[in-house]
Short mmCIF file of C-alpha atoms and ligand atoms in Angstrom, two decimals:
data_model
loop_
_atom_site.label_atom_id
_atom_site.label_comp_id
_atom_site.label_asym_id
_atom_site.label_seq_id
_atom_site.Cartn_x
_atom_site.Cartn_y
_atom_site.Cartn_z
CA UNK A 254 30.33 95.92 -41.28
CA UNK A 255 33.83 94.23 -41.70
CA UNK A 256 36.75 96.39 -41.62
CA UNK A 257 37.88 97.60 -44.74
CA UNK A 258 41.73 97.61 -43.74
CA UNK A 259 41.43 94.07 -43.12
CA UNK A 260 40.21 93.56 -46.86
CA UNK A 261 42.85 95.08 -47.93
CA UNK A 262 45.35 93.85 -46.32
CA UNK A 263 44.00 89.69 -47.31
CA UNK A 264 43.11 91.21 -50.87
CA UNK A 265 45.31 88.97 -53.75
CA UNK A 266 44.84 91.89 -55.71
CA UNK A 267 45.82 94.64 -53.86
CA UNK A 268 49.05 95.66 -55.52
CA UNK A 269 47.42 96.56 -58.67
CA UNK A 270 46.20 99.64 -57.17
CA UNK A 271 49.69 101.07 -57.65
CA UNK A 272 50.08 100.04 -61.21
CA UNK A 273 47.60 103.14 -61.96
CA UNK A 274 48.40 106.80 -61.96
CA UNK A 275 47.41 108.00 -58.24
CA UNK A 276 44.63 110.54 -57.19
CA UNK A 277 45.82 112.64 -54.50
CA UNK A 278 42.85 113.74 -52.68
CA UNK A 279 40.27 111.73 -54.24
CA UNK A 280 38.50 108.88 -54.24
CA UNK A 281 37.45 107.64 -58.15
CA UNK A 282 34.53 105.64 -57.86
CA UNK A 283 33.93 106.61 -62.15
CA UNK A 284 35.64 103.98 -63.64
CA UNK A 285 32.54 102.25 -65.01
CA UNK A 286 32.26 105.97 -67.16
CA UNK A 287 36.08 106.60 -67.65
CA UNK A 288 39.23 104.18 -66.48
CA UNK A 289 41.94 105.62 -64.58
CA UNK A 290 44.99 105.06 -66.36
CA UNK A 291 47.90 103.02 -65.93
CA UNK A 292 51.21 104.22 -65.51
CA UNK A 293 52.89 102.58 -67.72
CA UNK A 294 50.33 103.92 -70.66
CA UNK A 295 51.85 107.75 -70.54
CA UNK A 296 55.14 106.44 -71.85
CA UNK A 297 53.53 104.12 -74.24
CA UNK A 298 51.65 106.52 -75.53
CA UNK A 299 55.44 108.50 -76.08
CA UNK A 300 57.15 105.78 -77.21
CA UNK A 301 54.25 105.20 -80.41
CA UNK A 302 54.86 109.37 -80.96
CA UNK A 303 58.48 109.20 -81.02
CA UNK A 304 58.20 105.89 -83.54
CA UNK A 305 55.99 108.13 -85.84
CA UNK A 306 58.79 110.62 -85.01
CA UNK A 307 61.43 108.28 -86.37
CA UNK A 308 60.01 106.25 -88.76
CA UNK A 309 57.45 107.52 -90.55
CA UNK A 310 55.55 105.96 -92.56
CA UNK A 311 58.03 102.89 -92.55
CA UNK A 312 56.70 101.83 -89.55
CA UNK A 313 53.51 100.75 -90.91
CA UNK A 314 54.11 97.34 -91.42
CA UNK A 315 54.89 97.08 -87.66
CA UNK A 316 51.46 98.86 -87.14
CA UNK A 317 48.78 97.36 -89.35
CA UNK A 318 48.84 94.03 -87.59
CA UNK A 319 48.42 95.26 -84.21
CA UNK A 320 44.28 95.55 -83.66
CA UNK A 321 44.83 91.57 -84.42
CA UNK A 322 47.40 91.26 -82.35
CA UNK A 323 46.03 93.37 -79.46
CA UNK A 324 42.18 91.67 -80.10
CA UNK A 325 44.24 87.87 -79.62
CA UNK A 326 45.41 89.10 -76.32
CA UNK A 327 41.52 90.26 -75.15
CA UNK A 328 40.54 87.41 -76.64
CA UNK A 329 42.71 84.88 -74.95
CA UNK A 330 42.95 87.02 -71.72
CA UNK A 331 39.80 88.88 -70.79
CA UNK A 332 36.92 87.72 -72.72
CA UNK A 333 36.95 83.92 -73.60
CA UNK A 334 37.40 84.00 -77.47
CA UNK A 335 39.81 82.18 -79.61
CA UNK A 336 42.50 84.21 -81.64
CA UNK A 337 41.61 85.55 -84.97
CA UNK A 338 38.08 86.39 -83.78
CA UNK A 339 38.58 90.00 -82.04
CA UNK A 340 39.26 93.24 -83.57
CA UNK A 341 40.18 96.29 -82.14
CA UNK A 342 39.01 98.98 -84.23
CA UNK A 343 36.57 101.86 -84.66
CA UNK A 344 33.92 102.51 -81.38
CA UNK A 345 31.20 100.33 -79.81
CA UNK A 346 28.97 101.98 -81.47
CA UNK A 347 30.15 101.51 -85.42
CA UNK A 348 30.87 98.16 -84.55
CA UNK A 349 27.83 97.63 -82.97
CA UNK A 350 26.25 98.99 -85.91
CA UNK A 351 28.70 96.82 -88.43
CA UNK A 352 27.83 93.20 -86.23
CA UNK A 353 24.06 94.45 -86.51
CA UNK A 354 23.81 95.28 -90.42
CA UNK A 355 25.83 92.52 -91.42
CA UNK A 356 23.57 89.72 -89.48
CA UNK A 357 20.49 91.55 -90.53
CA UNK A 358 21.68 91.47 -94.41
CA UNK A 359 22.83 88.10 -94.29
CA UNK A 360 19.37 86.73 -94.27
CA UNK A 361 17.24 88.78 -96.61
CA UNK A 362 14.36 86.25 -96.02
CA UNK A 363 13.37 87.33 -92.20
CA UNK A 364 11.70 90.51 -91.30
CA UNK A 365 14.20 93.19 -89.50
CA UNK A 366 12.74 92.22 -86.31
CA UNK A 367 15.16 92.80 -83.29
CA UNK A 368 14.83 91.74 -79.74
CA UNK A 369 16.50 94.40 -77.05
CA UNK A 370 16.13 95.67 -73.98
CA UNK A 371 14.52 99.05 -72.93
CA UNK A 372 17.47 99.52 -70.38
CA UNK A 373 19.94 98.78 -72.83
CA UNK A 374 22.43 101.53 -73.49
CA UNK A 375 20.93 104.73 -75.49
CA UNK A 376 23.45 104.19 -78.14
CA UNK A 377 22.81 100.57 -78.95
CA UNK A 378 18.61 101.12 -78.90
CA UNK A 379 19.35 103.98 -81.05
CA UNK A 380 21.63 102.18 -83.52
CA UNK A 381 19.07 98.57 -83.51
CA UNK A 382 16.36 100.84 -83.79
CA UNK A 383 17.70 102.46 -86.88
CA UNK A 384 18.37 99.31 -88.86
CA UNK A 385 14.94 97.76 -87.64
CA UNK A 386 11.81 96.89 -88.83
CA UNK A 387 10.40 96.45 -85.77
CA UNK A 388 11.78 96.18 -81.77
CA UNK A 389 10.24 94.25 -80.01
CA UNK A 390 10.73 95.23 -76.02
CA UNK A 391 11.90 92.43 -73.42
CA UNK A 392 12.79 93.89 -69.96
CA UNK A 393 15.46 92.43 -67.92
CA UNK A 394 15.73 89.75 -70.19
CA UNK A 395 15.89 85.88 -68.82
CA UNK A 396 16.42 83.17 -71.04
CA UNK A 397 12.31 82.64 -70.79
CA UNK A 398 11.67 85.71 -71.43
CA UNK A 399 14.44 86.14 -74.56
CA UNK A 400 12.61 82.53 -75.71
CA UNK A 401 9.10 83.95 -76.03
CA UNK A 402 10.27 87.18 -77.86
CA UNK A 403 12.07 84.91 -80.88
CA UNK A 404 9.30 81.90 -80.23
CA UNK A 405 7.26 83.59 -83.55
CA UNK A 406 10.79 82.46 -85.48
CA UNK A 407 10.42 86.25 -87.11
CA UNK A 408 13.10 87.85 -84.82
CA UNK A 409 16.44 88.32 -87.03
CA UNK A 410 18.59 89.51 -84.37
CA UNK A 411 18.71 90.01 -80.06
CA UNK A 412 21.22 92.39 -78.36
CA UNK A 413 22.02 93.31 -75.12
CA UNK A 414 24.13 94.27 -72.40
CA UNK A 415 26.07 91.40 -70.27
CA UNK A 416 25.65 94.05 -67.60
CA UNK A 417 23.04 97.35 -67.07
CA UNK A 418 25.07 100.11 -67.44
CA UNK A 419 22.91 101.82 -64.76
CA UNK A 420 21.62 98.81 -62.24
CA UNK A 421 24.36 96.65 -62.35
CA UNK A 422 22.32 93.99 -63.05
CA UNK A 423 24.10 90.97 -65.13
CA UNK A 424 22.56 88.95 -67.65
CA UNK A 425 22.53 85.21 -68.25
CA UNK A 426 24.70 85.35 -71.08
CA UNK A 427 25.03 81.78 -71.61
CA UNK A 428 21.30 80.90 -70.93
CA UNK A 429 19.98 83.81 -73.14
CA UNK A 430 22.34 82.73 -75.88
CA UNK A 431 21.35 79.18 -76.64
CA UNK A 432 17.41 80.30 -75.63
CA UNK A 433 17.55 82.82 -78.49
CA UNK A 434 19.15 80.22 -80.78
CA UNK A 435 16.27 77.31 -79.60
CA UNK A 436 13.28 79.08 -79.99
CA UNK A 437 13.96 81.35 -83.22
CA UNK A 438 17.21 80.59 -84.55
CA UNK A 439 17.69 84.23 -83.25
CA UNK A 440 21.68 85.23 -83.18
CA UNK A 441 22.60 87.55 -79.69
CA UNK A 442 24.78 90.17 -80.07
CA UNK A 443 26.28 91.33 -76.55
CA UNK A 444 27.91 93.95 -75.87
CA UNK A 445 30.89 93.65 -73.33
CA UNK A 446 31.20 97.44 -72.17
CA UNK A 447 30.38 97.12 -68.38
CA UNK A 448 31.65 93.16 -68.07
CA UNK A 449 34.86 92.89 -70.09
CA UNK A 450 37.72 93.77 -67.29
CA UNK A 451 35.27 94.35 -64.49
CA UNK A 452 34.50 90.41 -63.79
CA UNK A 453 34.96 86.67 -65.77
CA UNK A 454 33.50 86.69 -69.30
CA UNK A 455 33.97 83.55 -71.22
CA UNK A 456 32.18 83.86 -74.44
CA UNK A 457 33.29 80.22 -76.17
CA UNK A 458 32.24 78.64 -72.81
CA UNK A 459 28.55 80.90 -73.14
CA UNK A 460 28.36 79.48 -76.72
CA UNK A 461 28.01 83.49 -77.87
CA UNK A 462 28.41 83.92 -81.58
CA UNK A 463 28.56 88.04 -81.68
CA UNK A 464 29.89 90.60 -79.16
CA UNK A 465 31.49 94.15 -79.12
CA UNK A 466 32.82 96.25 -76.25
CA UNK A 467 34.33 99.55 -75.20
CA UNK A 468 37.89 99.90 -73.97
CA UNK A 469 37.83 103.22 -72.00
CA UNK A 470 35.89 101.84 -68.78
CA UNK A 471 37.30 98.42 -67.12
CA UNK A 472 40.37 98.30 -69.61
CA UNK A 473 41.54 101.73 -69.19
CA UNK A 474 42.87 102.44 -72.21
CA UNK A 475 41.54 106.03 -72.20
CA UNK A 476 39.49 108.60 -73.31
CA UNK A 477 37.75 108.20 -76.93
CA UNK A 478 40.27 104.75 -77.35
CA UNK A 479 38.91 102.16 -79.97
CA UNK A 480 36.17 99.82 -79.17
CA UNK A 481 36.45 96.14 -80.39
CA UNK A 482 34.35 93.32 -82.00
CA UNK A 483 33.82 89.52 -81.62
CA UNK A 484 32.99 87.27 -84.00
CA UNK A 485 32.70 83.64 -83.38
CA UNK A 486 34.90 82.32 -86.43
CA UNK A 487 32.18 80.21 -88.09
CA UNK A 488 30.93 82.97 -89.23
CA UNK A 489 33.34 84.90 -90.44
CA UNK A 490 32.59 83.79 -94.18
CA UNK A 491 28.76 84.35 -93.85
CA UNK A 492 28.54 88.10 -92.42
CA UNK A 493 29.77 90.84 -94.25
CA UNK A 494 30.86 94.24 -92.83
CA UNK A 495 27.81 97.27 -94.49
CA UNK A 496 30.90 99.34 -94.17
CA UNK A 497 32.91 97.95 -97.63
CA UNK A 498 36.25 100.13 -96.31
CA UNK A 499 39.59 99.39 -98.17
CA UNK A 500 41.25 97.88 -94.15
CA UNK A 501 38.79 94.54 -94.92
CA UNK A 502 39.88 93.84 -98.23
CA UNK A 503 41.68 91.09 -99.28
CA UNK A 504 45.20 91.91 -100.40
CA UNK A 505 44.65 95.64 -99.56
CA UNK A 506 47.32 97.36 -101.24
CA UNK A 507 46.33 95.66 -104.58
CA UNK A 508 43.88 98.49 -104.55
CA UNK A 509 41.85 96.09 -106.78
CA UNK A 510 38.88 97.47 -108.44
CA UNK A 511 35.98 96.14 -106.50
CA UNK A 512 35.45 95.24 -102.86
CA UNK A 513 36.33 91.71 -101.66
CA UNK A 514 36.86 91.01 -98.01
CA UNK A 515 39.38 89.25 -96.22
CA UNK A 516 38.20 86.06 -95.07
CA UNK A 517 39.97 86.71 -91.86
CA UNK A 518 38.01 88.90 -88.39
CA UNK A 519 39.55 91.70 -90.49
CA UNK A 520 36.99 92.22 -93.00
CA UNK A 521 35.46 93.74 -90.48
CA UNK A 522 37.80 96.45 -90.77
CA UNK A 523 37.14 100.06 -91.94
CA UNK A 524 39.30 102.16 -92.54
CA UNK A 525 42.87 102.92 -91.23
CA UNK A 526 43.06 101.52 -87.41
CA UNK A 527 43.43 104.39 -84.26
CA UNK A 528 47.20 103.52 -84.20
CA UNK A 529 47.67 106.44 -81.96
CA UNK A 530 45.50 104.80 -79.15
CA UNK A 531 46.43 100.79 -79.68
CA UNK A 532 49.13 100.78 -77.15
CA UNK A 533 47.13 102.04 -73.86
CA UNK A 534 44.53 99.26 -74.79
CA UNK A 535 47.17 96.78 -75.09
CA UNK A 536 48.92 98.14 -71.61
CA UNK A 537 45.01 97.90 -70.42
CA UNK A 538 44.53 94.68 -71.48
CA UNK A 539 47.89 93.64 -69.73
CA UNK A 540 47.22 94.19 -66.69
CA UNK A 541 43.57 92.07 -66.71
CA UNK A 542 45.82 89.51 -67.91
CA UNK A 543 48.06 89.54 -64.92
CA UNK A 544 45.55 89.17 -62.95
CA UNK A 545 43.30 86.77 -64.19
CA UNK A 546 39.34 87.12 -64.87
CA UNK A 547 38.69 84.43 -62.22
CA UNK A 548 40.28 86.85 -59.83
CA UNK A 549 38.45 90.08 -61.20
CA UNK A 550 35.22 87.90 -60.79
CA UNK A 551 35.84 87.30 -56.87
CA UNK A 552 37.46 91.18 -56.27
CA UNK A 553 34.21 92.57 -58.17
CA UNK A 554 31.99 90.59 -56.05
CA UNK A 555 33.51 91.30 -52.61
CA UNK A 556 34.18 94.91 -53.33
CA UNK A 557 30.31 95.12 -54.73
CA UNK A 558 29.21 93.26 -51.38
CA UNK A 559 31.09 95.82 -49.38
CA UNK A 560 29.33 98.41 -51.06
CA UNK A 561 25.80 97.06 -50.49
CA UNK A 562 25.91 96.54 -47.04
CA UNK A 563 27.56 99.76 -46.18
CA UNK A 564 24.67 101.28 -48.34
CA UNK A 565 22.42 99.19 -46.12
CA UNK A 566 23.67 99.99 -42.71
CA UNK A 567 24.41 103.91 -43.58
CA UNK A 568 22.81 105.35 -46.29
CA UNK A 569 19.07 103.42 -46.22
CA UNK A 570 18.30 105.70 -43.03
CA UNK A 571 18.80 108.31 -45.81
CA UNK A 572 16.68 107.43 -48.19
CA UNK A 573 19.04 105.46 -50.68
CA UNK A 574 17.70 102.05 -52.31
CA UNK A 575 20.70 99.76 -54.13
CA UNK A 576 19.01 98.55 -57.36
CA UNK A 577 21.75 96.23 -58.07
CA UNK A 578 20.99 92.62 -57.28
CA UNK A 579 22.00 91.22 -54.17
CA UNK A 580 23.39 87.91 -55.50
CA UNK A 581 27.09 88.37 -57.06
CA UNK A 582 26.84 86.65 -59.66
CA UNK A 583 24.03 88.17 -61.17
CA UNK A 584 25.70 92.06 -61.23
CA UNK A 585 28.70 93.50 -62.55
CA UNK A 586 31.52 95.89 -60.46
CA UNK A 587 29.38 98.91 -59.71
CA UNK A 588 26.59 99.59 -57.57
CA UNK A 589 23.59 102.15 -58.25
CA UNK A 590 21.78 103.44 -55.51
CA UNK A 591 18.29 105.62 -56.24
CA UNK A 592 17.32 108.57 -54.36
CA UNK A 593 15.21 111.53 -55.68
CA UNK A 594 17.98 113.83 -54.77
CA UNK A 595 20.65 111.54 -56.39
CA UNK A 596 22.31 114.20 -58.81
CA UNK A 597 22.53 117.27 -55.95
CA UNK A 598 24.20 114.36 -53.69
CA UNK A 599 26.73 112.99 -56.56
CA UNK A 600 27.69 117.01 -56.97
CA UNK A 601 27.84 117.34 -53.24
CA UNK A 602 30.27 113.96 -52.80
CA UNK A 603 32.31 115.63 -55.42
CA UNK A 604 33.06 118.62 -53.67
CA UNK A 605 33.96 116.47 -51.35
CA UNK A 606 36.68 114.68 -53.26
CA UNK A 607 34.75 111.58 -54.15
CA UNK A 608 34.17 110.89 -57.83
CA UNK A 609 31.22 109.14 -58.56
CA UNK A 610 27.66 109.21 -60.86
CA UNK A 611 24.82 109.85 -62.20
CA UNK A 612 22.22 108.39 -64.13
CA UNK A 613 18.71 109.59 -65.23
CA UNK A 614 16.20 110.13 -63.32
CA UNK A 615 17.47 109.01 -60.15
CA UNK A 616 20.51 106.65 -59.93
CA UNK A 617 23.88 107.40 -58.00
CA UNK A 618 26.64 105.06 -59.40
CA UNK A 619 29.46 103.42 -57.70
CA UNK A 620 32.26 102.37 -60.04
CA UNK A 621 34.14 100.07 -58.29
CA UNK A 622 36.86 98.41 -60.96
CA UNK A 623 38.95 95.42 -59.09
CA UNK A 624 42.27 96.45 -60.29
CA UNK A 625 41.55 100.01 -59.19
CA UNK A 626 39.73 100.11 -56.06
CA UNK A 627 40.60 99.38 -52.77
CA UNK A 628 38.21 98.98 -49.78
CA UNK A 629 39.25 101.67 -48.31
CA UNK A 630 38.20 103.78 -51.30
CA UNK A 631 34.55 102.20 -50.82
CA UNK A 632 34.40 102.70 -47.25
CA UNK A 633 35.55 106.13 -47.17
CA UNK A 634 33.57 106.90 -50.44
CA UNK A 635 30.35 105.89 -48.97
CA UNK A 636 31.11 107.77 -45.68
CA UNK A 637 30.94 110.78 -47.09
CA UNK A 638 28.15 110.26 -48.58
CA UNK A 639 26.99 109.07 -45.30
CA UNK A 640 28.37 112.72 -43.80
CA UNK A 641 26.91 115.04 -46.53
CA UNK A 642 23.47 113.53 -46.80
CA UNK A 643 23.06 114.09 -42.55
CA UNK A 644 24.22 117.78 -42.92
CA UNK A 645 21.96 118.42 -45.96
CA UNK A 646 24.95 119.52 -48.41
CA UNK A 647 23.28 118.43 -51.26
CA UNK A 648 20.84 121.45 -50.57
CA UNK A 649 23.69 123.61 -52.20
CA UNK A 650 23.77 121.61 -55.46
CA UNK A 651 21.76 122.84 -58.35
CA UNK A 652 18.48 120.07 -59.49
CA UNK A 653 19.26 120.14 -62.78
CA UNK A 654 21.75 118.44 -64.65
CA UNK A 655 24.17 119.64 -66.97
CA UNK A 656 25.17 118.57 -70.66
CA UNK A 657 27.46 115.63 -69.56
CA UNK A 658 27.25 113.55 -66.55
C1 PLP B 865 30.15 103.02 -72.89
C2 PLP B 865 29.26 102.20 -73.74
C3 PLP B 865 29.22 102.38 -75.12
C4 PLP B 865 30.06 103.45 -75.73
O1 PLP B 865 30.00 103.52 -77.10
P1 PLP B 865 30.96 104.53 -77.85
O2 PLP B 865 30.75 104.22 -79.26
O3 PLP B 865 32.35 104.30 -77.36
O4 PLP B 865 30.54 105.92 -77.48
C5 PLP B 865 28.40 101.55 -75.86
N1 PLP B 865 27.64 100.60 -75.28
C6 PLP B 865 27.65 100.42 -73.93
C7 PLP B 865 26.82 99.34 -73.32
C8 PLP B 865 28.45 101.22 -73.13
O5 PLP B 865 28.46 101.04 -71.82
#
């Protein structure tokens, strides 16, 4: 096993680590569920209080530009996409719901047949299987696979993850894109939460049309802060936001008697934007720019790799299996390991300082975000896992889980 202070010391990205608010006497390995934050957010986050403070509501047209302004800067930096095609507004899961209803309305003609994923995140199989006719089922979707589900030509929509929020495992986004489009004229919505900020995603390059992502995770803009939406701007004028709020309209403060949207990404506005939470995603978003997807790609990769093959050479004798595939550029920037006793063990590594996981039935997840996590942090994470499972500590730790993991 190569020596983690080594790593360190030839990582490029190494001095990020300080730009975040420190953890005295533990090791975060959670930032796939919840970003640590930077510290330059907390006096942000002041500075937009003390301009409500001072201004009042004459700082609004300072305000009601910014989830454009902010989405240019993902777009440009972090995700691939052109300006004037990201929003940051509302959560993943209204916007996946908006991107979902407005494809699915804007042609009548098909059935409300959608292609997902049964290991796609509960909230997006909950919300396609709301506004669905039918799902139809494709497990870990390949570009083959994706093809025969839309061959019939029936299939009005596909969505997935870029990567499995509980394996790791990352999809072809390019391949599944244009195999979708091919076989059924199918459009893919994706949705960014475990790959935006955690490694390279360049959706003009994949030829994506639709995506939407979280904030919170890889960009660390905190807990609850705004989600944001894609789309590709060809087709801004032919999708329509089922949410008709007053923030989409054209020439808003007309307050004109019926609803016609902006031809701009901000019809897909609601209502009023989270202006409260704008500036930690922007300082979030920041930092990925500094240091570059392509670098984010190679830290996620070698930190991932680290992980593996300490999971090989000291937790296999213990009964863990990595689920996360062994070539990098088919994962994301955590690792899940299964073991029966996976939840006892992730309460067991917690009482021993180390924050990680865990994901029904049986996964243990490593969070390991590039700007974030250093080496060190994986190899003394997974040693005490190492330690704990040999002395049985998990034996202390209740079965069942609670309300939240
Ligand atoms: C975290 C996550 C979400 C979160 O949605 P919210 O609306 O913010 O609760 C949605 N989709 C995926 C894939 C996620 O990982």
């Amino acid at each position: 096993v190569p020596d983690a202070a080594a790593l360190d010391a030839a990582d490029p990205l190494a001095a990020f680590r300080d730009r975040f608010v420190p953890t005295p006497g533990r090791i975060y390995l959670d930032g796939n569920s919840l970003g640590r934050p930077p510290r330059e957010t907390a006096a942000r986050l002041a500075t937009r209080a003390a301009e409500w403070a001072d201004r009042l509501v004459t700082a609004w047209p300072d305000w009601v530009d910014e989830p454009r302004r902010i989405g240019d800067a993902l777009a440009e930096h972090v995700i691939g996409a052109r300006h004037g095609e990201v929003l940051v507004a509302d959560s993943t899961t209204v916007n996946l719901f908006k991107l979902a209803a407005a494809v699915l309305a804007a042609d009548p003609e098909r059935r409300r047949v959608v292609v997902t994923d049964p290991g796609n995140f509960p909230t997006d199989r909950y919300v396609l299987g709301a506004l669905a006719a039918e799902i139809r089922w494709v497990e870990h979707p390949t570009p083959d696979t994706v093809a025969a589900a839309c061959e019939p030509g029936d299939v009005a929509l596909a969505s997935f993850g870029h990567v499995d929020y509980r394996t790791g495992e990352r999809l072809d986004l390019a391949g599944i894109t244009a195999a979708a489009r091919a076989a059924g004229a199918t459009p893919v919505l994706w949705d960014l939460s475990h790959s935006a900020g955690a490694i390279a995603v360049d959706l003009h390059a994949a030829g994506a049309e639709l995506a939407v992502g979280c904030t919170y995770k890889y960009l660390n803009a905190g807990p609850g802060a705004p989600g944001y939406l894609y789309v590709r701007e060809d087709l801004h004028s032919r999708l329509r936001s089922p949410i008709a709020g007053w923030f989409g309209q054209r020439d808003q403060f007309a307050m004109g008697p019926a609803y016609d949207p902006e031809p701009s990404i901000a019809r897909f506005h609601a209502g009023t934007p989270p202006v409260l939470g704008l500036p930690a995603v922007e300082e979030g978003v920041r930092l990925m720019a500094q240091a570059g997807v392509e670098a984010l790609e190679a830290k996620a990769a070698a930190l991932t790799g680290f992980a593996l093959e300490l999971a090989d050479s000291y937790l296999a004798a213990h009964g863990f299996t990595a689920v996360t595939p062994r070539d990098p550029a088919r994962r994301g920037a955590h690792v899940a390991l299964r073991h029966e006793r996976a939840w006892p063990a992730c309460q067991a590594l917690a009482a021993r300082g180390v924050i990680a996981d865990f994901r029904a039935p049986d996964i243990l997840r490593l969070g390991l975000p590039p700007l974030s996590t250093s080496y060190a942090d994986v190899e003394t994470g997974i040693g005490h896992l190492r330690e704990l499972m040999a002395a049985r500590e998990f034996d202390h730790f209740p079965a069942r889980r609670p309300r939240v993991t």
